[in-house]
N, CA and C of each residue as an Amber inpcrd file, in Angstrom:
protein
   390
 147.3480000  96.7660000 107.8640000 147.1060000  98.4870000 107.4440000
 147.0300000  97.5550000 105.8950000 147.5450000  96.4710000 105.4020000
 147.9510000  95.9680000 103.5070000 146.2370000  95.6360000 103.5870000
 146.0140000  94.9190000 104.3590000 144.6420000  94.4500000 104.7220000
 143.8700000  94.8140000 104.6360000 143.5600000  96.2930000 105.3890000
 142.4170000  97.0780000 105.2710000 142.5110000  97.8220000 103.9750000
 143.4950000  98.0670000 103.7720000 143.5520000  98.9200000 102.4030000
 142.7110000  97.8860000 101.0630000 142.7900000  96.8240000 100.9070000
 142.5100000  95.7560000 100.3740000 141.1160000  95.8550000 100.0950000
 141.2750000  95.4810000 101.2810000 139.3940000  95.5310000 101.6580000
 138.6380000  96.8500000 101.1110000 139.6320000  97.9510000 101.1780000
 138.5820000  99.4260000 100.9370000 138.5850000  99.3050000  99.5110000
 139.6560000  98.7730000  98.5300000 139.6460000  98.8180000  97.5190000
 138.2760000  97.5890000  96.6930000 138.3740000  96.6660000  97.3950000
 137.7070000  95.7990000  97.2400000 135.8790000  96.9020000  97.2270000
 135.9930000  97.3330000  98.3220000 134.2650000  98.0910000  98.5160000
 134.3720000  98.8490000  97.2190000 135.2810000  99.3470000  96.9630000
 135.1400000 100.8680000  96.0620000 134.0060000 100.9240000  95.3810000
 134.8970000  99.6530000  94.4360000 133.3720000  99.0820000  93.3020000
 131.9120000  99.4150000  93.9410000 131.8280000  98.1710000  94.8470000
 130.0230000  98.0160000  95.3960000 129.7540000  99.2950000  95.8120000
 130.4610000 101.0790000  95.8990000 129.9330000 101.7590000  96.4840000
 129.3120000 102.7510000  95.3750000 130.1250000 102.6490000  94.5000000
 129.9380000 103.3540000  93.2760000 128.5570000 102.4730000  92.4190000
 128.9760000 101.6820000  92.4470000 127.2350000 100.8400000  91.3470000
 126.4840000 101.5250000  92.3130000 125.9080000 101.4120000  93.6990000
 126.0260000 101.6130000  94.5820000 124.7070000 102.8480000  94.4650000
 125.8340000 103.7310000  94.4250000 124.9590000 105.6730000  93.9350000
 124.3170000 105.1890000  92.7050000 125.0190000 104.8830000  92.3190000
 124.4120000 104.7400000  90.4440000 122.4590000 104.9070000  90.1150000
 122.2580000 105.0980000  90.0500000 120.6580000 105.1890000  89.9320000
 120.6250000 104.2830000  88.6730000 119.1050000 103.2080000  89.2170000
 118.9450000 102.6030000  88.5280000 119.5100000 100.8100000  88.3200000
 120.4040000 100.7890000  89.2510000 121.5500000  99.6490000  89.3860000
 120.8170000  98.4570000  90.5940000 119.9250000  97.4050000  90.1310000
 120.4860000  96.9200000  91.1440000 120.8700000  96.2330000  91.7090000
 121.3610000  95.9330000  92.8380000 122.0630000  94.7740000  93.7130000
 121.4240000  93.7660000  94.0870000 121.9510000  92.2610000  93.9930000
 121.1190000  91.0280000  94.5080000 120.1040000  91.4750000  96.2410000
 120.6070000  92.6000000  96.8810000 120.7280000  92.3610000  97.9870000
 119.5780000  93.4160000  98.4010000 119.1820000  94.2040000  96.7770000
 118.3430000  94.7430000  96.9740000 117.0250000  94.2520000  96.7540000
 116.6040000  92.1740000  96.2150000 115.7190000  91.5840000  95.8270000
 115.7440000  91.1860000  97.5020000 116.2620000  90.9550000  98.0640000
 115.7640000  90.2490000  99.9100000 114.8510000  91.3530000 100.5500000
 114.5840000  90.3750000 102.0660000 113.6440000  91.1730000 102.3780000
 114.3460000  92.5690000 103.1300000 112.3720000  93.4260000 103.0160000
 112.7900000  95.0130000 103.7910000 112.1740000  95.5360000 104.4310000
 112.0640000  93.5820000 105.4110000 111.9640000  94.6150000 106.7300000
 111.9520000  93.5840000 107.4670000 112.9290000  93.1940000 108.7890000
 112.2360000  92.6570000 110.0250000 112.1960000  92.7020000 111.4070000
 112.0570000  92.2760000 111.7050000 111.0300000  92.0140000 113.1330000
 112.2260000  92.1910000 114.2460000 112.1620000  93.7760000 114.6520000
 113.2190000  93.7150000 115.6920000 112.1930000  93.9960000 117.0310000
 111.2640000  93.3310000 117.7110000 110.1990000  93.5270000 118.5940000
 111.4150000  92.5050000 120.1710000 112.2460000  91.1170000 119.5500000
 113.1020000  91.2080000 120.3290000 114.3380000  91.7460000 120.4600000
 114.9470000  92.7700000 119.2430000 115.8270000  93.4720000 119.9910000
 115.5510000  94.5280000 121.2340000 116.4020000  95.4860000 121.6240000
 116.2880000  95.8020000 123.1020000 115.8090000  97.0930000 122.0740000
 115.1150000  97.8520000 123.1040000 114.6340000  99.2570000 123.0220000
 115.6050000 100.2270000 122.2450000 116.8930000 100.5000000 123.0050000
 117.5820000 101.5850000 122.0940000 117.2310000 100.1500000 120.4060000
 117.5350000  99.8110000 120.1540000 118.0700000  98.8330000 119.1100000
 116.5080000  99.2640000 118.4190000 115.9830000  98.9820000 118.3280000
 114.1940000  98.9830000 118.2640000 114.0230000 100.2370000 117.8380000
 114.5600000 101.5750000 117.9930000 114.9960000 102.8640000 117.9480000
 115.8860000 103.2910000 116.9440000 116.6940000 102.7150000 117.5430000
 118.0910000 103.0600000 116.2520000 117.5230000 101.9000000 114.5560000
 116.2840000 101.5760000 115.0690000 116.2100000 100.5790000 113.6780000
 114.6180000 101.7950000 112.9860000 114.5590000 102.0340000 113.0710000
 113.0870000 103.5430000 113.0070000 114.5300000 104.6810000 112.0080000
 116.1130000 104.8070000 112.9400000 115.9710000 105.6260000 112.3610000
 116.9440000 105.6240000 111.0760000 116.8790000 104.3320000 111.1970000
 117.8120000 103.3610000 110.3650000 117.1800000 103.3660000 108.7400000
 115.7500000 102.5610000 109.0900000 114.6820000 102.8250000 107.9490000
 114.5070000 104.1320000 107.5110000 113.8760000 105.1580000 108.2020000
 113.5830000 106.7720000 107.4710000 114.7860000 107.2260000 107.1120000
 116.2250000 107.6150000 107.5870000 117.4600000 108.1280000 106.7200000
 117.6720000 107.6470000 105.9810000 117.8500000 105.6000000 106.1280000
 118.6240000 105.2380000 104.8190000 117.8780000 104.7670000 103.3830000
 116.2860000 104.7630000 103.7410000 116.0060000 104.6670000 102.8720000
 116.0390000 105.8220000 101.5330000 116.4200000 106.6850000 101.8050000
 115.9690000 108.3640000 100.8110000 116.7430000 108.1480000  99.7490000
 118.0430000 107.1220000 100.2930000 119.5760000 106.9500000  98.4330000
 118.9220000 105.6940000  98.3260000 118.7370000 104.7520000  99.1990000
 118.6760000 102.6860000  98.3420000 117.4010000 102.1870000  98.7730000
 117.5690000 101.3620000  98.6700000 116.7320000 100.0550000  99.4990000
 117.1150000 100.1570000 100.3740000 116.2240000  99.8630000 101.7170000
 116.1810000  99.3860000 102.5950000 117.0040000  97.3550000 103.1130000
 116.7260000  96.9300000 101.8960000 116.2870000  95.6310000 101.6700000
 118.7930000  95.3440000 101.2450000 119.4240000  96.6470000 101.0180000
 120.4570000  96.1260000 100.6130000 120.7370000  96.2480000 101.5900000
 120.9710000  96.8620000 102.7020000 122.0140000  97.1440000 103.9430000
 120.8560000  95.8700000 104.8370000 120.1860000  95.7610000 104.7640000
 119.3720000  94.6370000 105.9120000 119.7830000  92.3660000 104.4340000
 119.8950000  92.8660000 104.0440000 120.7820000  91.4610000 102.9860000
 122.1860000  91.4960000 102.8500000 123.0830000  92.3780000 102.6570000
 124.5720000  92.2090000 103.0650000 125.3040000  92.0190000 104.0240000
 126.1730000  91.5270000 104.4580000 127.0850000  91.0510000 105.5870000
 128.0010000  92.0960000 105.4730000 128.1370000  92.2870000 106.5180000
 129.7380000  92.8870000 106.6790000 130.6010000  92.7850000 107.9790000
 131.9860000  93.4410000 108.0100000 132.4680000  93.0410000 109.4410000
 131.7950000  94.6920000 110.2290000 132.0290000  95.0940000 111.3250000
 131.7320000  95.7380000 111.6230000 132.7680000  96.9940000 111.5300000
 133.8050000  96.8750000 111.1230000 135.1240000  98.1980000 110.6150000
 134.4810000  98.8410000 109.0350000 133.4760000  98.0160000 108.3770000
 133.2620000  97.5560000 106.9140000 131.9070000  98.5890000 107.4290000
 131.2760000  97.6700000 108.2280000 129.9300000  98.6630000 108.5470000
 129.7320000 100.3660000 108.3190000 131.0650000 100.3800000 109.9120000
 131.8630000 101.8710000 109.8990000 131.7610000 102.5820000 109.1830000
 132.4750000 102.4500000 107.9950000 133.2700000 102.8860000 107.1720000
 132.0900000 103.4310000 106.3810000 131.0000000 102.2670000 106.3010000
 130.2650000 102.6810000 105.0110000 129.0100000 103.4580000 105.4610000
 128.9470000 103.5460000 107.2640000 128.0540000 104.5310000 107.7650000
 128.1520000 106.2750000 107.2570000 130.0080000 105.5140000 107.6450000
 130.7490000 106.7830000 107.4040000 130.9930000 108.1310000 106.2520000
 130.8830000 106.4630000 105.2960000 130.6120000 106.9130000 103.8980000
 129.1110000 108.2880000 103.8600000 128.8060000 107.3010000 103.9040000
 126.9160000 107.7130000 103.9720000 126.3350000 109.0400000 104.3810000
 126.7700000 109.2560000 105.7140000 126.7980000 110.4900000 106.6980000
 127.3590000 111.7430000 105.8430000 128.2250000 111.0060000 105.1070000
 128.9280000 112.4690000 104.1020000 128.6180000 112.5580000 102.8070000
 126.8600000 111.8230000 102.5700000 126.5870000 111.9630000 100.3540000
 125.6980000 113.7530000 101.3620000 125.6730000 114.3550000 100.1040000
 124.8340000 115.4210000  99.6860000 122.8170000 115.5980000 100.6580000
 123.3710000 115.6550000 101.2690000 121.6330000 115.5430000 101.7770000
 121.3890000 114.6370000 102.0170000 122.4090000 113.7590000 102.4480000
 121.5810000 112.6420000 103.3540000 120.7710000 112.9050000 104.7780000
 121.2680000 113.9800000 105.4580000 120.6780000 113.8900000 106.5000000
 120.2900000 113.4130000 107.8390000 121.8340000 112.5270000 107.7650000
 122.3610000 111.7740000 108.8110000 123.1460000 112.4610000 109.7820000
 123.0730000 112.7840000 111.0050000 124.1030000 113.8590000 111.1680000
 125.0160000 112.6520000 112.5170000 125.6780000 113.0050000 113.1100000
 126.3290000 112.1370000 114.2640000 126.0510000 111.5320000 115.1770000
 124.4280000 111.7410000 115.5550000 124.0890000 110.6940000 116.6420000
 122.7110000 110.3680000 115.7880000 122.4960000 110.2350000 115.0110000
 122.0040000 109.3070000 114.3370000 123.1600000 108.1620000 113.1070000
 123.8720000 109.0170000 112.5400000 125.2050000 107.7010000 112.5990000
 125.2360000 107.3600000 113.2090000 125.7250000 107.2860000 114.4840000
 126.0950000 106.4450000 115.7580000 124.9020000 105.4040000 115.3880000
 123.5310000 105.7310000 116.0550000 122.7400000 105.0270000 116.2510000
 122.4900000 103.7980000 115.0510000 122.8610000 104.5920000 113.7130000
 122.4900000 103.8910000 112.4790000 123.3810000 102.4310000 112.1550000
 125.0390000 102.9800000 113.0360000 126.5770000 101.6570000 112.5800000
 125.8600000 101.5530000 114.1260000 125.2300000 101.3420000 115.4520000
 125.1680000 100.3830000 115.8280000 123.8950000  99.2080000 116.1540000
 123.3210000 100.0660000 115.1530000 121.5390000  98.7080000 114.9780000
 122.4310000  97.5130000 113.9640000 123.1770000  98.3540000 112.6990000
 123.8540000  97.2450000 112.0460000 124.5420000  96.3080000 112.3660000
 125.4990000  96.9950000 113.5400000 126.9700000  95.8250000 114.3550000
 125.6790000  94.8470000 114.5240000 124.5750000  95.6300000 116.0160000
 124.0830000  94.6700000 116.5720000 123.2920000  93.2910000 115.4470000
 122.7300000  94.0290000 114.7900000 121.6590000  92.9940000 113.6870000
 122.6370000  92.2270000 113.0060000 123.8990000  92.4010000 112.6220000
 124.6670000  91.2250000 111.7340000 124.8740000  90.8210000 113.3030000
 125.6200000  90.8560000 114.0250000 125.5670000  89.7550000 115.0440000
 124.5260000  88.8940000 116.0290000 123.4310000  89.2260000 115.2160000
 122.4290000  88.6720000 116.7590000 121.2110000  87.9290000 115.3690000
 121.4630000  88.8610000 114.3600000 120.6780000  87.8490000 113.1330000
 121.4760000  87.0180000 111.4340000 122.2350000  88.3360000 111.2020000
 122.9160000  87.5640000 109.5930000 123.9690000  86.6760000 109.8730000
 124.8760000  86.9930000 111.4080000 125.9300000  85.8980000 111.4340000
 125.6900000  84.7020000 112.3650000 124.7060000  84.5050000 112.5690000
 123.6900000  83.3090000 113.0240000 123.1430000  82.4880000 111.6070000
 123.3180000  82.6500000 110.8850000 122.6040000  82.0700000 109.1470000
 123.6430000  83.3440000 107.8650000 124.8010000  82.9850000 108.2790000
 125.1250000  84.1090000 107.2450000 124.7540000  82.8830000 105.0950000
 124.7780000  81.8390000 105.5660000 124.2410000  81.5550000 104.0130000
 123.0880000  82.1470000 103.8710000 122.1190000  83.0890000 104.3180000
 121.2220000  83.5840000 103.5270000 121.2130000  85.1340000 103.5110000
 122.4470000  85.4320000 103.0730000 122.8660000  87.1090000 102.9550000
 124.0360000  86.9050000 102.2680000 123.9470000  88.0750000 101.9680000
 124.9500000  88.5750000 100.3560000 126.0390000  89.0330000 101.1480000
 127.4390000  88.4020000 100.7010000 128.3370000  89.2130000 100.8680000
 128.5040000  90.4650000 100.1130000 130.3570000  91.4630000 100.6610000
 130.3140000  92.0610000  99.2640000 129.9320000  91.6180000  98.0410000
 130.4550000  92.3290000  97.0140000 130.3680000  91.7770000  95.8770000
 131.3900000  91.8320000  95.0630000 132.3970000  90.6110000  94.6640000
 133.4210000  91.3960000  93.7530000 133.0300000  91.6650000  92.9910000
 134.6560000  92.2530000  92.7660000 134.7470000  93.3250000  91.5790000
 134.1150000  92.3160000  90.0940000 134.2970000  91.2540000  89.6200000
 134.0360000  90.5880000  88.5700000 132.2060000  91.1190000  88.3220000
 131.0720000  90.6950000  90.2360000 130.3710000  90.5490000  90.4580000
 129.7980000  92.4750000  89.7080000 130.5300000  93.4480000  90.3690000
 130.4280000  94.1290000  90.3570000 130.4060000  94.9200000  88.2770000
 131.4250000  94.2100000  87.9140000 131.1430000  94.7640000  86.3970000
 130.2320000  94.5600000  85.3790000 129.6300000  93.2140000  86.1100000
 129.0480000  92.7290000  85.3310000 126.9820000  93.0750000  85.2590000
 127.3450000  93.1630000  86.8360000 126.0010000  94.5820000  87.1900000
 126.1290000  96.0460000  86.0800000 127.4870000  96.2630000  85.5020000
 127.4910000  97.6210000  85.2150000 127.4980000  97.3450000  84.1200000
 127.4040000  96.1660000  83.8370000 126.7700000  95.8560000  81.6300000
 125.9750000  95.1780000  81.5210000 125.1060000  94.9490000  82.4470000
 123.8000000  94.8450000  81.5740000 122.6480000  95.7400000  81.9270000
């Protein structure tokens, strides 16, 4: 439980920076499309929901280039669902979550050095001050 609270505290500043307009995270500079043609049909469909819904508030590159564990993706998607005007209902939230977890496992976990982990507090402070 203590570790969970520590992780949440570590991710909280990332969420605040991500919500701030005009802040560009390193993840935003990465690719903003992936080839999902080899993914199962439900994941291909979920990718469309993900790109449509999530691009309303931030770049699609941001989550595509971010490494997170399953529980982190769950908390992140849940938070995004509850943002005003997100337009993400429960069914879409589940699709997005399962897509992100599938993509994490099938693409990112196989080459983790190609993707960005969650930012440290120092990195976030540096972005805020620039």
